[in-house]
Short mmCIF file of C-alpha atoms and ligand atoms in Angstrom, two decimals:
data_model
loop_
_atom_site.label_atom_id
_atom_site.label_comp_id
_atom_site.label_asym_id
_atom_site.label_seq_id
_atom_site.Cartn_x
_atom_site.Cartn_y
_atom_site.Cartn_z
CA MET A 1207 14.01 -10.49 -26.91
CA ASP A 1208 17.34 -8.18 -26.80
CA LEU A 1209 17.50 -6.84 -23.20
CA ALA A 1210 21.15 -5.17 -23.81
CA LEU A 1211 20.97 -1.52 -22.44
CA LYS A 1212 22.27 1.19 -24.54
CA PRO A 1213 24.97 3.25 -23.21
CA GLU A 1214 22.30 6.20 -22.76
CA HIS A 1215 20.01 3.89 -20.85
CA LYS A 1216 22.87 2.87 -18.62
CA ALA A 1217 23.73 6.50 -18.00
CA PHE A 1218 20.05 7.26 -17.17
CA ALA A 1219 20.01 4.27 -14.59
CA ASP A 1220 23.09 5.66 -12.91
CA GLU A 1221 21.43 9.19 -12.81
CA VAL A 1222 18.47 7.74 -11.06
CA ARG A 1223 20.51 5.55 -8.59
CA ALA A 1224 22.75 8.81 -7.83
CA PHE A 1225 19.55 10.70 -7.18
CA ALA A 1226 18.19 7.92 -5.06
CA ARG A 1227 21.23 7.75 -2.91
CA ALA A 1228 21.35 11.63 -2.51
CA ASN A 1229 17.65 12.18 -1.66
CA LEU A 1230 16.26 9.03 0.03
CA SER A 1231 16.65 9.37 3.70
CA ALA A 1232 18.45 6.66 5.46
CA ALA A 1233 15.67 6.07 8.03
CA THR A 1234 13.10 5.56 5.30
CA LYS A 1235 15.47 3.24 3.50
CA ALA A 1236 15.94 1.01 6.47
CA LYS A 1237 12.27 0.61 6.87
CA THR A 1238 11.76 -0.76 3.41
CA PHE A 1239 14.67 -3.30 3.94
CA SER A 1240 13.23 -4.35 7.48
CA GLY A 1241 9.65 -4.35 6.51
CA LYS A 1242 8.74 -1.61 8.89
CA HIS A 1243 5.59 0.71 8.10
CA TYR A 1244 6.28 4.06 6.68
CA ASP A 1245 4.62 7.18 8.08
CA LYS A 1246 3.30 10.16 6.10
CA ASP A 1247 6.54 12.02 6.06
CA ASP A 1248 8.60 8.98 4.53
CA HIS A 1249 6.12 9.16 1.67
CA ILE A 1250 5.91 12.88 1.27
CA GLN A 1251 9.39 13.98 1.65
CA TRP A 1252 10.75 11.33 -0.89
CA GLN A 1253 7.61 12.28 -3.20
CA GLN A 1254 8.41 16.12 -3.03
CA ALA A 1255 12.21 15.25 -3.63
CA LEU A 1256 11.04 13.43 -6.90
CA GLY A 1257 8.55 16.30 -7.60
CA ARG A 1258 11.59 18.76 -7.60
CA GLN A 1259 13.27 16.69 -9.87
CA GLY A 1260 10.34 16.48 -12.25
CA TRP A 1261 10.27 12.71 -11.95
CA LEU A 1262 7.30 12.08 -9.68
CA ALA A 1263 4.68 12.20 -12.78
CA TYR A 1264 6.90 10.00 -14.55
CA THR A 1265 4.49 8.27 -16.87
CA TRP A 1266 2.98 11.72 -17.94
CA PRO A 1267 3.87 13.42 -21.25
CA LYS A 1268 5.99 16.34 -21.38
CA LYS A 1269 3.06 18.45 -22.37
CA TYR A 1270 1.74 18.07 -18.93
CA GLY A 1271 4.84 18.54 -17.17
CA GLY A 1272 6.08 14.98 -17.20
CA PRO A 1273 9.70 13.99 -18.23
CA GLY A 1274 8.18 12.13 -21.28
CA TRP A 1275 10.31 9.21 -20.93
CA ASP A 1276 10.12 5.94 -22.98
CA VAL A 1277 9.32 2.44 -21.92
CA THR A 1278 12.87 1.60 -21.11
CA GLN A 1279 13.56 4.78 -18.94
CA ARG A 1280 10.34 4.15 -16.97
CA PHE A 1281 11.25 0.43 -16.45
CA LEU A 1282 14.93 1.39 -15.35
CA PHE A 1283 13.55 4.28 -13.03
CA GLU A 1284 11.07 1.89 -11.20
CA ASN A 1285 13.71 -0.98 -10.92
CA VAL A 1286 16.56 1.20 -9.52
CA LEU A 1287 14.23 2.80 -7.02
CA ALA A 1288 13.16 -0.56 -5.66
CA GLU A 1289 16.70 -1.50 -5.46
CA GLU A 1290 17.59 1.38 -3.67
CA GLY A 1291 14.95 0.93 -1.20
CA ALA A 1292 12.48 3.80 -2.13
CA PRO A 1293 8.79 3.51 -0.80
CA ARG A 1294 6.33 3.15 -3.68
CA ILE A 1295 4.85 6.13 -5.03
CA ILE A 1296 1.19 6.74 -3.72
CA PRO A 1297 -0.35 6.25 -6.86
CA PHE A 1298 -3.64 8.05 -6.46
CA GLY A 1299 -2.48 11.53 -7.83
CA PRO A 1300 0.33 10.88 -10.28
CA LYS A 1301 -0.81 7.52 -11.46
CA MET A 1302 -4.69 7.58 -11.33
CA VAL A 1303 -6.26 11.15 -11.24
CA GLY A 1304 -3.64 12.99 -12.84
CA PRO A 1305 -3.86 11.18 -16.20
CA VAL A 1306 -7.81 11.34 -15.92
CA ILE A 1307 -7.45 14.91 -15.54
CA TYR A 1308 -5.24 15.50 -18.35
CA THR A 1309 -7.17 13.34 -20.57
CA PHE A 1310 -10.71 14.34 -19.94
CA GLY A 1311 -10.32 17.61 -17.75
CA THR A 1312 -10.92 21.26 -19.03
CA ASP A 1313 -7.69 23.49 -19.68
CA GLU A 1314 -8.70 25.15 -16.51
CA GLN A 1315 -8.81 21.97 -14.44
CA LYS A 1316 -5.45 21.05 -15.70
CA GLU A 1317 -3.90 24.21 -14.80
CA ARG A 1318 -5.57 24.19 -11.21
CA PHE A 1319 -4.81 20.50 -10.25
CA LEU A 1320 -2.06 19.06 -12.21
CA PRO A 1321 1.06 21.18 -10.69
CA GLY A 1322 0.14 19.90 -7.01
CA ILE A 1323 0.09 16.35 -8.18
CA ARG A 1324 3.32 16.74 -9.94
CA SER A 1325 5.04 18.20 -6.89
CA SER A 1326 3.11 15.93 -4.28
CA GLU A 1327 2.16 19.21 -2.47
CA VAL A 1328 -1.38 17.90 -2.72
CA SER A 1329 -2.18 14.36 -1.66
CA TRP A 1330 -5.14 12.49 -3.20
CA CYS A 1331 -7.23 9.41 -2.35
CA GLN A 1332 -9.77 7.18 -4.37
CA GLY A 1333 -13.43 7.21 -3.53
CA TYR A 1334 -14.69 4.42 -5.68
CA SER A 1335 -15.64 1.38 -3.30
CA GLU A 1336 -18.72 1.60 -1.19
CA PRO A 1337 -20.18 -0.74 1.18
CA GLY A 1338 -22.07 -2.96 -1.28
CA ALA A 1339 -20.13 -1.72 -4.28
CA GLY A 1340 -16.69 -3.24 -4.60
CA SER A 1341 -16.60 -5.97 -7.52
CA ASP A 1342 -20.08 -4.32 -8.72
CA LEU A 1343 -18.84 -0.75 -8.82
CA ALA A 1344 -21.73 0.47 -10.98
CA SER A 1345 -24.08 -0.08 -8.06
CA LEU A 1346 -22.85 2.46 -6.07
CA ARG A 1347 -25.05 4.73 -4.22
CA THR A 1348 -23.28 8.09 -3.25
CA ARG A 1349 -25.71 10.58 -4.56
CA ALA A 1350 -24.92 13.88 -5.72
CA VAL A 1351 -27.83 16.13 -6.38
CA ARG A 1352 -27.26 19.47 -8.57
CA GLU A 1353 -28.38 22.67 -6.91
CA GLY A 1354 -27.47 25.59 -9.22
CA ASP A 1355 -23.50 25.61 -9.67
CA HIS A 1356 -22.99 23.01 -6.86
CA TYR A 1357 -23.73 19.53 -6.05
CA ILE A 1358 -24.84 18.19 -2.68
CA VAL A 1359 -23.09 14.82 -2.03
CA ASN A 1360 -24.35 12.19 0.51
CA GLY A 1361 -22.91 8.69 0.83
CA GLN A 1362 -20.11 6.55 2.11
CA LYS A 1363 -16.75 5.23 0.59
CA THR A 1364 -14.78 2.45 2.11
CA TRP A 1365 -11.41 1.03 2.32
CA THR A 1366 -10.19 4.49 0.97
CA SER A 1367 -6.41 4.01 1.24
CA PHE A 1368 -4.63 6.96 2.78
CA ALA A 1369 -7.80 9.14 3.00
CA HIS A 1370 -6.48 10.30 6.51
CA TRP A 1371 -3.54 11.70 4.67
CA GLY A 1372 -5.51 13.02 1.43
CA ASP A 1373 -6.11 16.78 0.77
CA TRP A 1374 -8.67 15.61 -1.84
CA ILE A 1375 -10.55 12.43 -3.02
CA PHE A 1376 -11.81 11.81 -6.31
CA CYS A 1377 -15.31 10.13 -6.20
CA LEU A 1378 -17.51 8.34 -8.26
CA VAL A 1379 -21.00 9.85 -7.47
CA ARG A 1380 -24.71 8.86 -8.81
CA THR A 1381 -26.07 11.84 -10.49
CA ASN A 1382 -28.67 10.36 -12.14
CA PRO A 1383 -30.63 7.50 -10.33
CA ASP A 1384 -33.04 6.60 -13.08
CA ALA A 1385 -30.39 5.92 -15.96
CA LYS A 1386 -28.69 2.61 -16.46
CA PRO A 1387 -26.31 2.02 -13.47
CA GLN A 1388 -23.24 3.05 -15.52
CA GLU A 1389 -24.87 5.83 -17.41
CA GLY A 1390 -25.80 7.77 -14.03
CA ILE A 1391 -22.40 8.18 -12.77
CA SER A 1392 -20.12 11.23 -12.58
CA PHE A 1393 -16.64 11.88 -11.69
CA LEU A 1394 -16.05 14.49 -8.81
CA LEU A 1395 -13.11 15.96 -7.28
CA ILE A 1396 -13.75 16.75 -3.52
CA ASP A 1397 -11.77 18.79 -0.98
CA MET A 1398 -11.35 16.79 1.90
CA LYS A 1399 -11.64 20.03 4.15
CA THR A 1400 -15.22 20.70 2.86
CA PRO A 1401 -17.73 20.51 5.79
CA GLY A 1402 -19.44 17.22 6.05
CA VAL A 1403 -16.29 15.05 5.02
CA THR A 1404 -15.51 12.48 8.07
CA VAL A 1405 -12.72 9.95 7.76
CA ARG A 1406 -12.80 7.07 10.12
CA PRO A 1407 -9.76 4.57 10.41
CA ILE A 1408 -9.98 0.85 9.71
CA ILE A 1409 -6.98 -0.72 11.47
CA MET A 1410 -5.50 -3.79 9.38
CA VAL A 1411 -4.70 -7.14 10.88
CA ASP A 1412 -0.85 -6.17 11.31
CA GLY A 1413 -1.81 -3.00 13.15
CA ALA A 1414 -1.19 -0.50 10.20
CA HIS A 1415 -3.57 2.44 9.41
CA HIS A 1416 -3.71 2.48 5.79
CA VAL A 1417 -7.47 2.36 4.90
CA ASN A 1418 -10.56 4.03 6.04
CA ASP A 1419 -14.18 4.71 5.88
CA VAL A 1420 -15.06 8.25 4.44
CA PHE A 1421 -18.53 9.72 5.21
CA LEU A 1422 -20.04 12.46 3.00
CA ASP A 1423 -22.84 14.25 4.65
CA ASN A 1424 -24.35 17.09 2.60
CA VAL A 1425 -20.91 17.98 1.10
CA LYS A 1426 -21.13 21.09 -0.95
CA VAL A 1427 -19.02 20.54 -4.33
CA PRO A 1428 -18.82 23.04 -6.95
CA VAL A 1429 -19.88 21.83 -10.45
CA ALA A 1430 -16.59 23.33 -11.81
CA ASN A 1431 -15.07 20.12 -9.95
CA ARG A 1432 -16.56 17.52 -12.05
CA ILE A 1433 -14.22 15.91 -14.66
CA GLY A 1434 -16.05 15.22 -17.94
CA LYS A 1435 -19.61 15.41 -18.54
CA GLU A 1436 -22.37 14.70 -16.17
CA GLY A 1437 -23.09 11.01 -16.41
CA GLU A 1438 -20.10 10.26 -18.30
CA GLY A 1439 -17.94 9.37 -15.32
CA TRP A 1440 -17.74 5.63 -16.03
CA THR A 1441 -15.63 6.40 -18.99
CA CYS A 1442 -12.92 8.23 -16.38
CA ALA A 1443 -13.60 5.26 -14.18
CA LYS A 1444 -12.68 2.39 -16.72
CA PHE A 1445 -9.85 4.50 -18.00
CA LEU A 1446 -8.39 4.83 -14.44
CA LEU A 1447 -8.86 1.19 -13.50
CA ALA A 1448 -7.00 0.12 -16.57
CA ASN A 1449 -3.86 2.27 -15.51
CA GLU A 1450 -4.31 0.91 -12.06
CA ARG A 1451 -4.18 -2.66 -12.91
CA LEU A 1452 -1.24 -2.00 -15.27
CA GLY A 1453 0.90 -0.72 -12.34
CA ILE A 1454 -0.34 -2.84 -9.55
CA ALA A 1455 1.86 -6.01 -10.59
CA GLU A 1456 4.69 -4.27 -8.54
CA VAL A 1457 7.27 -6.42 -10.28
CA PRO A 1458 10.27 -4.06 -8.98
CA ALA A 1459 9.33 -4.52 -5.32
CA SER A 1460 8.83 -8.39 -6.04
CA LYS A 1461 12.48 -8.61 -7.51
CA ARG A 1462 13.55 -6.99 -4.06
CA GLY A 1463 11.43 -9.58 -2.13
CA VAL A 1464 13.02 -12.46 -4.01
CA ARG A 1465 16.50 -11.16 -3.29
CA SER A 1466 15.59 -10.62 0.54
CA LEU A 1467 14.23 -14.19 0.52
CA ARG A 1468 17.64 -15.34 -0.55
CA ASP A 1469 19.38 -13.03 2.20
CA ILE A 1470 16.93 -14.70 4.80
CA ALA A 1471 17.73 -18.19 3.48
CA ARG A 1472 21.58 -17.63 3.97
CA ALA A 1473 20.65 -16.34 7.58
CA GLU A 1474 18.45 -19.10 8.62
CA PRO A 1475 20.01 -22.15 10.24
CA ALA A 1476 18.64 -25.71 8.99
CA ASN A 1477 20.13 -28.77 10.49
CA GLY A 1478 23.65 -27.58 11.01
CA ALA A 1479 23.55 -25.79 7.56
CA THR A 1480 21.43 -22.80 6.41
CA LEU A 1481 18.26 -22.84 4.40
CA ALA A 1482 20.38 -21.69 1.48
CA ASP A 1483 22.06 -25.09 1.61
CA ASP A 1484 18.55 -26.83 1.25
CA PRO A 1485 17.78 -27.80 -2.24
CA ALA A 1486 14.08 -28.02 -1.40
CA PHE A 1487 13.87 -24.32 0.07
CA THR A 1488 16.18 -22.90 -2.84
CA ALA A 1489 14.20 -24.53 -5.63
CA GLN A 1490 10.99 -22.70 -4.43
CA ILE A 1491 13.09 -19.48 -4.32
CA ALA A 1492 14.13 -20.40 -7.83
CA ASP A 1493 10.64 -20.98 -8.97
CA LEU A 1494 9.41 -17.75 -7.81
CA ASP A 1495 12.42 -15.65 -9.39
CA LEU A 1496 11.34 -17.23 -12.75
CA GLN A 1497 7.95 -16.44 -12.11
CA VAL A 1498 8.72 -12.78 -11.53
CA GLN A 1499 11.01 -12.69 -14.55
CA ALA A 1500 8.16 -14.29 -16.70
CA LEU A 1501 5.59 -11.29 -15.35
CA GLU A 1502 8.37 -8.62 -16.00
CA MET A 1503 8.40 -9.83 -19.71
CA SER A 1504 4.67 -9.78 -19.92
CA GLU A 1505 4.58 -6.22 -18.20
CA LEU A 1506 7.15 -4.85 -20.74
CA ARG A 1507 5.01 -6.06 -23.57
CA ALA A 1508 1.95 -4.43 -22.26
CA LEU A 1509 4.20 -1.10 -21.84
CA SER A 1510 5.53 -1.63 -25.61
CA THR A 1511 2.10 -1.63 -26.90
CA MET A 1512 1.21 1.50 -25.11
CA ALA A 1513 4.49 3.05 -26.14
CA LEU A 1514 3.33 2.64 -29.70
CA GLY A 1515 0.16 4.41 -28.88
CA GLY A 1516 -2.22 1.52 -27.86
CA ALA A 1517 -4.11 1.67 -24.69
CA PRO A 1518 -3.80 -0.87 -21.90
CA GLY A 1519 -6.17 -3.52 -22.88
CA PRO A 1520 -7.93 -6.33 -20.90
CA GLU A 1521 -4.91 -8.35 -20.80
CA VAL A 1522 -3.66 -6.12 -18.10
CA SER A 1523 -5.92 -8.31 -15.62
CA THR A 1524 -3.41 -11.00 -16.23
CA LEU A 1525 -0.67 -8.91 -14.83
CA LYS A 1526 -2.53 -8.18 -11.63
CA ILE A 1527 -3.39 -11.81 -11.04
CA ARG A 1528 -0.04 -12.99 -11.47
CA GLY A 1529 1.63 -9.80 -9.80
CA SER A 1530 -0.53 -10.23 -6.61
CA GLU A 1531 -0.06 -14.02 -6.40
CA ILE A 1532 3.96 -13.50 -6.62
CA GLN A 1533 3.66 -10.89 -3.77
CA GLN A 1534 1.54 -13.18 -1.64
CA ARG A 1535 4.01 -16.10 -2.25
CA ILE A 1536 6.98 -14.05 -1.33
CA THR A 1537 5.41 -13.54 2.22
CA GLU A 1538 4.59 -17.12 2.53
CA LEU A 1539 8.14 -18.24 1.98
CA ALA A 1540 9.54 -15.63 4.37
CA MET A 1541 7.08 -17.23 6.87
CA GLU A 1542 7.95 -20.53 6.17
CA ALA A 1543 11.94 -19.64 6.35
CA VAL A 1544 11.68 -18.13 9.90
CA GLY A 1545 9.45 -21.14 10.75
CA GLU A 1546 8.28 -21.02 14.83
CA TYR A 1547 9.76 -17.50 14.93
CA ALA A 1548 6.76 -16.32 12.95
CA ALA A 1549 4.62 -17.19 15.77
CA PRO A 1550 5.26 -14.32 18.32
CA TYR A 1551 3.06 -11.19 17.66
CA GLN A 1552 5.46 -8.13 18.03
CA PRO A 1553 3.41 -5.17 16.55
CA GLY A 1554 5.81 -2.68 17.98
CA MET A 1555 8.67 -4.10 15.77
CA LEU A 1556 6.72 -2.74 12.64
CA PHE A 1557 6.94 0.81 13.70
CA GLN A 1558 10.13 2.97 13.96
CA ASP A 1559 10.27 4.00 17.53
CA THR A 1560 10.13 0.80 19.48
CA ASN A 1561 12.23 -0.49 22.50
CA GLU A 1562 11.11 -4.07 21.85
CA THR A 1563 13.85 -6.59 21.40
CA PRO A 1564 12.81 -9.12 18.31
CA ILE A 1565 12.14 -12.65 19.34
CA GLY A 1566 14.35 -14.67 16.81
CA PRO A 1567 16.32 -12.89 14.24
CA ASP A 1568 15.61 -9.41 12.93
CA HIS A 1569 13.79 -10.25 10.05
CA ALA A 1570 11.47 -12.72 11.89
CA PRO A 1571 8.83 -10.20 13.50
CA PRO A 1572 7.56 -8.64 10.24
CA ALA A 1573 7.32 -11.99 8.49
CA ALA A 1574 3.62 -13.04 9.99
CA PRO A 1575 2.27 -9.51 9.88
CA ARG A 1576 3.29 -9.14 6.15
CA TYR A 1577 1.84 -12.47 5.27
CA PHE A 1578 -1.59 -11.37 6.52
CA ASN A 1579 -1.40 -7.98 5.15
CA PHE A 1580 -0.49 -9.22 1.80
CA ARG A 1581 -3.75 -11.12 1.54
CA LYS A 1582 -5.43 -7.74 0.39
CA THR A 1583 -3.15 -7.98 -2.93
CA SER A 1584 -5.79 -10.30 -4.43
CA ILE A 1585 -8.57 -7.94 -3.37
CA TYR A 1586 -7.72 -4.37 -4.12
CA GLY A 1587 -7.61 -2.92 -7.70
CA GLY A 1588 -10.42 -5.34 -8.50
CA SER A 1589 -10.28 -8.81 -7.02
CA ASN A 1590 -8.49 -11.56 -8.62
CA GLU A 1591 -11.72 -13.52 -9.30
CA ILE A 1592 -13.23 -10.28 -11.15
CA GLN A 1593 -9.79 -10.02 -13.23
CA LYS A 1594 -10.47 -13.67 -14.19
CA ASN A 1595 -13.98 -13.01 -15.32
CA ILE A 1596 -12.46 -10.12 -17.44
CA VAL A 1597 -9.87 -12.53 -19.00
CA SER A 1598 -12.44 -15.05 -19.70
CA LYS A 1599 -14.83 -12.60 -21.28
CA MET A 1600 -12.59 -10.05 -22.94
CA VAL A 1601 -9.21 -12.02 -23.95
CA LEU A 1602 -10.55 -15.59 -24.39
CA GLY A 1603 -14.01 -14.63 -25.48
CA LEU A 1604 -15.62 -17.14 -23.37
C1 FAD B 2333 -6.15 -2.78 1.55
C2 FAD B 2333 -7.15 -2.45 0.55
C3 FAD B 2333 -6.94 -1.21 -0.09
C4 FAD B 2333 -8.16 -0.59 -0.95
N1 FAD B 2333 -8.11 0.85 -1.30
C5 FAD B 2333 -9.12 1.19 -2.06
C6 FAD B 2333 -9.05 2.71 -2.22
O1 FAD B 2333 -8.27 3.32 -1.95
N2 FAD B 2333 -9.96 2.90 -2.75
C7 FAD B 2333 -11.28 2.24 -3.34
O2 FAD B 2333 -12.12 2.65 -4.00
N3 FAD B 2333 -11.62 1.08 -3.00
C8 FAD B 2333 -10.38 0.48 -2.34
N4 FAD B 2333 -10.31 -0.98 -2.03
C9 FAD B 2333 -11.42 -1.52 -2.11
C10 FAD B 2333 -11.28 -2.72 -3.39
O3 FAD B 2333 -11.33 -2.13 -4.62
C11 FAD B 2333 -12.45 -3.67 -3.19
O4 FAD B 2333 -12.47 -4.41 -1.91
C12 FAD B 2333 -12.51 -4.83 -4.31
O5 FAD B 2333 -13.05 -4.21 -5.47
C13 FAD B 2333 -13.61 -5.82 -3.87
O6 FAD B 2333 -14.67 -5.33 -3.49
P1 FAD B 2333 -15.48 -5.92 -2.10
O7 FAD B 2333 -14.71 -5.55 -0.85
O8 FAD B 2333 -16.72 -4.90 -1.84
O9 FAD B 2333 -15.88 -7.33 -2.26
P2 FAD B 2333 -17.10 -7.90 -2.87
O10 FAD B 2333 -17.32 -7.33 -4.26
O11 FAD B 2333 -18.14 -8.11 -1.94
O12 FAD B 2333 -16.49 -9.52 -3.11
C14 FAD B 2333 -16.43 -10.40 -2.09
C15 FAD B 2333 -16.00 -11.61 -2.83
O13 FAD B 2333 -16.85 -12.24 -3.85
C16 FAD B 2333 -16.14 -12.33 -5.02
N5 FAD B 2333 -16.98 -11.98 -6.02
C17 FAD B 2333 -17.63 -10.77 -6.37
N6 FAD B 2333 -18.45 -10.69 -7.40
C18 FAD B 2333 -17.98 -11.84 -8.16
C19 FAD B 2333 -18.19 -12.36 -9.52
N7 FAD B 2333 -18.85 -11.86 -10.25
N8 FAD B 2333 -17.59 -13.56 -9.82
C20 FAD B 2333 -16.62 -13.96 -8.96
N9 FAD B 2333 -16.53 -13.54 -7.87
C21 FAD B 2333 -17.09 -12.50 -7.32
C22 FAD B 2333 -14.78 -11.30 -4.74
O14 FAD B 2333 -13.77 -11.76 -5.66
C23 FAD B 2333 -14.52 -11.49 -3.52
O15 FAD B 2333 -13.68 -12.61 -3.40
C24 FAD B 2333 -9.33 -1.47 -1.17
C25 FAD B 2333 -9.37 -2.77 -0.84
C26 FAD B 2333 -8.41 -3.41 0.09
C27 FAD B 2333 -8.52 -4.52 0.69
#
């Protein structure tokens, strides 16, 4: 594969880099490289800057207000931003519900919802999973009963990332309990300020607040907020999940993770030298590096297929499996590198405003919390076991 960049692509990468350097706050960037938690402002200020530039919805076609970039531009954009320490774009608006709305929504829905997603003025969250309906999503029980030009929605969503920051939630709801499970589901957009919506935090093992329970108690939702026909929500759900799995491999962040492992190895003492002089440790980093490069090639293959008009197929499940395993491996090696300094638990060190002094080197306190937090990557977006089922059935035909 010829990976030499054309001059116009080099110029494009320079433009993205200059933009990031001018618009990404130093505090946010520092959090990225030190493994600290972002707060809402870090994400929103950065996303709104991208929005003003017309780059937040960078995967969208021009017709819907995206930049209409080719695969190489998208690839460069993601990589340059990761190198510059930008937080990952919260995907629920620009990468998930936006494409559903412009693909399945009415003209009125496109006009109403797409501008706020493109600018990040409106934040979204994803209401798919429920207690008892994660892997087996089609068994979801949140019920929407039609009353005139509204639905009355009752149920519970769980593991809802960033619901506490969300202005809107896109939900899968059951509109027909008598139909086959997949046929009785509809796709509804719900304003989080509607009476009857309650968000309850779930605190992660590293002290972070990312996920929530969302309770829906007699929530009145206009029928005009339904995307697609009643009972055809599963079509939107599957389209969205394929897009979700394509973006979830997080290759640019893993490349940054490998670079940071090399920095840690250079800083960590080992028997009078540093870990960077230990062939056993550096061989593990080199192996990981190769795995990241191989994954990047596979992701580019999937993107090229899409660029030629194809849809992401079941093979994107392999990207999700490999991408999540690599992310977990990076956190494992970081913890191995700091050795006993991974043991002290200093949750304050993960937040910006702390007077705590790190026990051990600066990069030690986040190592164990990140290791534990990253166990999530093989669960969210459809667990890796489920992805393996998809590969075995749809790709290998077993
Ligand atoms: C950090 C985090 C953020 C999340 N954010 C969101 C969000 O924003 N919105 C949202 O809707 N959801 C979100 N989720 C939910 C996520 O999609 C589900 O957790 C996931 O789909 C698994 O479902 P479950 O938790 O119900 O586990 P279960 O489905 O109960 O699975 C439990 C275990 O059994 C295995 N298993 C289940 N069925 C099979 C099978 N048929 N074959 C083999 N193994 C199987 C699974 O792999 C898993 O290991 C998030 C989850 C996490 C951890």
